[in-house]
CSV table of C-alpha atoms in Angstrom, one decimal:
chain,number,residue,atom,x,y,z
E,1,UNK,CA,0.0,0.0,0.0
E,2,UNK,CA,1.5,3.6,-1.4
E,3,UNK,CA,-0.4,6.9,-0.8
E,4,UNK,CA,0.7,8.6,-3.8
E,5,UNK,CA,-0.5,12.0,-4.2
E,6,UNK,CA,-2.8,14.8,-2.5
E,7,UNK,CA,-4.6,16.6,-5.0
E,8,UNK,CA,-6.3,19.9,-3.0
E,9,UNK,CA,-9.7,21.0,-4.4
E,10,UNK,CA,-9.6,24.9,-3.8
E,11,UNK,CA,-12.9,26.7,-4.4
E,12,UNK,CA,-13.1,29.8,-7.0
E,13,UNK,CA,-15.9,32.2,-7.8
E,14,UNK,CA,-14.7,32.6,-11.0
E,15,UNK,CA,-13.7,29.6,-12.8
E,16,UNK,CA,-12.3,30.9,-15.9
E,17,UNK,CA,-10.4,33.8,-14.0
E,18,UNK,CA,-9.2,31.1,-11.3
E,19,UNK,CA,-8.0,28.8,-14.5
E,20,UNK,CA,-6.0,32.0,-16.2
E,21,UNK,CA,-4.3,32.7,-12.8
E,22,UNK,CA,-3.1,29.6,-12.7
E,23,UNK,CA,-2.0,29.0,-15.7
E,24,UNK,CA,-1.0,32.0,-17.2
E,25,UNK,CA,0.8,33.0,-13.4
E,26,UNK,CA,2.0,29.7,-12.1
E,27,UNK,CA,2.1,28.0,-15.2
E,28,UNK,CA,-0.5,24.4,-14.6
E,29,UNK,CA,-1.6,23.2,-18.1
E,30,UNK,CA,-5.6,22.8,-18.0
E,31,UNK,CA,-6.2,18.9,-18.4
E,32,UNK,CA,-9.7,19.0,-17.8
E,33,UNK,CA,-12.7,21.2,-17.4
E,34,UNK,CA,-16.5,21.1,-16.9
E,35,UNK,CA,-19.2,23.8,-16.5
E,36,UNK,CA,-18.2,24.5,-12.5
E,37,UNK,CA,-14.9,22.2,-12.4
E,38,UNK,CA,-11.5,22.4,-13.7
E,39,UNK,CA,-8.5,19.8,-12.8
E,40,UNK,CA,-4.9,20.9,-13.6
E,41,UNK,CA,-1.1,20.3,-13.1
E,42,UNK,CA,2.1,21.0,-13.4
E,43,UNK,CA,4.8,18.4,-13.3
E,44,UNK,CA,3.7,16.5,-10.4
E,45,UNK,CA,1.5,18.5,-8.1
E,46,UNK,CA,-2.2,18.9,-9.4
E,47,UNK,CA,-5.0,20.9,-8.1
E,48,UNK,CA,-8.8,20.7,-8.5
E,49,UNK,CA,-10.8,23.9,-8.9
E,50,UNK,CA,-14.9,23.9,-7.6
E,51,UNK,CA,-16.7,27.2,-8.4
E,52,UNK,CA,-18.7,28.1,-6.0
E,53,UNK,CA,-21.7,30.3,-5.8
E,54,UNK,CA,-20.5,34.0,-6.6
E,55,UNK,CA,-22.4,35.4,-3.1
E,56,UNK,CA,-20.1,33.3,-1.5
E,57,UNK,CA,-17.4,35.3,0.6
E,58,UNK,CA,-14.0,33.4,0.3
E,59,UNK,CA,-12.6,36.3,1.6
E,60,UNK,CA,-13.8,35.8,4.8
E,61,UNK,CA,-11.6,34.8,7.8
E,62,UNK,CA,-13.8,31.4,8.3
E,63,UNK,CA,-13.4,30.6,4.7
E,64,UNK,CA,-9.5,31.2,4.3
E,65,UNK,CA,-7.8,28.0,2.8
E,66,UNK,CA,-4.3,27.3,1.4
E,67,UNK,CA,-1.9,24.2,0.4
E,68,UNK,CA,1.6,23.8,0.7
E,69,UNK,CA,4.0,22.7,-2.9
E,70,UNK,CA,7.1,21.0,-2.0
E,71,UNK,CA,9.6,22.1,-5.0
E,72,UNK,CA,13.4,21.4,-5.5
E,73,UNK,CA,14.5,24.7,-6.9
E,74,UNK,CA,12.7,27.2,-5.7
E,75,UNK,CA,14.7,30.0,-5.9
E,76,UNK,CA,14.8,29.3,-9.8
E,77,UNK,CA,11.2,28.5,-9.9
E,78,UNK,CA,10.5,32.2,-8.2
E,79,UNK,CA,12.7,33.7,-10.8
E,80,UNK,CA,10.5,31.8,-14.1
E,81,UNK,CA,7.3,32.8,-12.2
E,82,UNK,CA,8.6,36.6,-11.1
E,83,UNK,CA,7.1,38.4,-14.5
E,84,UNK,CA,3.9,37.2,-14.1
E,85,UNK,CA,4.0,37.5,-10.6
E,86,UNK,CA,4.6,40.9,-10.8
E,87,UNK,CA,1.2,41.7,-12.4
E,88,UNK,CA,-0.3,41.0,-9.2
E,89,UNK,CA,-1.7,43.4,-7.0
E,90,UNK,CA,0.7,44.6,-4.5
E,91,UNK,CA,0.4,42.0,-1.2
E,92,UNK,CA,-0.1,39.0,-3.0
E,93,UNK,CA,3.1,38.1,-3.0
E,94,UNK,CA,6.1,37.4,-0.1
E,95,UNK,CA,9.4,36.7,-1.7
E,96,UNK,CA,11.6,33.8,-1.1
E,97,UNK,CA,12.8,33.5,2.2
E,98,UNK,CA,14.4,31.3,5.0
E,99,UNK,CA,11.8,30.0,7.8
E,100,UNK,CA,13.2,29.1,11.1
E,101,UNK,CA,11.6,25.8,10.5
E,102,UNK,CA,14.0,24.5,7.8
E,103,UNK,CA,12.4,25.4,4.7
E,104,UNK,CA,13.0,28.4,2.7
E,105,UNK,CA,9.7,29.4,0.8
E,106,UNK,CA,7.6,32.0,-1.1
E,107,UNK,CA,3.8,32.5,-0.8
E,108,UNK,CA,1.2,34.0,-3.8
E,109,UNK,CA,-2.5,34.8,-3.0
E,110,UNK,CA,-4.7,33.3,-6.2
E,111,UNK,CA,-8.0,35.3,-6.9
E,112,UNK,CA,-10.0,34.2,-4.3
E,113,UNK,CA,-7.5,34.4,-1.3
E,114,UNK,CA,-6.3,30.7,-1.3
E,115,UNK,CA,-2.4,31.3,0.4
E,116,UNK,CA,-0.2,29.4,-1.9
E,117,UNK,CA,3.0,28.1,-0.3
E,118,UNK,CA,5.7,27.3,-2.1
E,119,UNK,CA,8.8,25.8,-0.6
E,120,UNK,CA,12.3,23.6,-0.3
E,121,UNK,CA,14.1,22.3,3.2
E,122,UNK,CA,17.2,24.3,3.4
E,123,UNK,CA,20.6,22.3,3.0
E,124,UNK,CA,23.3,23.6,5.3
């Protein structure tokens, strides 16, 4: 018996401007998509995205949600992503640094508030 792989479902209010930000910012490739669903990925981390009704508030402190992307590289990832990610709004996203923890990271908002954490343990 393997568990091989956590796939996050992260609800949207906007479908297709959920898909563009992740695709056209941190660069998934679509590989599926119906009316309220879309599943994508990128190398070997996928997500699921779930619209939701538009009244709902996924703003709101009760409705926060994130995931967290193990990478190897993540200082070159940042740099590949860093012109897109520079056409966010300003506070959506923290630049690489070391945690005290181990792992050096960076974090990205998508459109509905979902934190994004991307990181690699630090080698000494």
């Amino acid at each position: 018996m393997h568990l091989k792989q956590i796939t996050p479902f992260v609800p949207c209010t906007s479908l297709q401007k959920q898909i563009g930000f992740y695709r056209d910012i941190l660069g998934f490739a679509v590989g599926g998509q119906a009316s309220n669903y879309a599943f994508l990925r990128r190398d070997d981390v996928a997500i699921r995205l779930v619209e939701v009704y538009a009244s709902v508030d996924l703003h709101a402190a009760e409705r926060e949600s994130s995931f967290y992307v193990d990478v190897v590289g993540l200082d070159a990832l940042y740099a590949t992503l860093k012109p897109a990610l520079d056409t966010l709004a300003q506070g959506r996203i923290r630049a690489p640094f070391n945690q005290d923890y181990g792992q050096r990271e960076f974090h990205v908002t998508d459109e509905d508030c979902t934190l994004i954490f991307f990181g690699e343990a630090l080698t000494n």
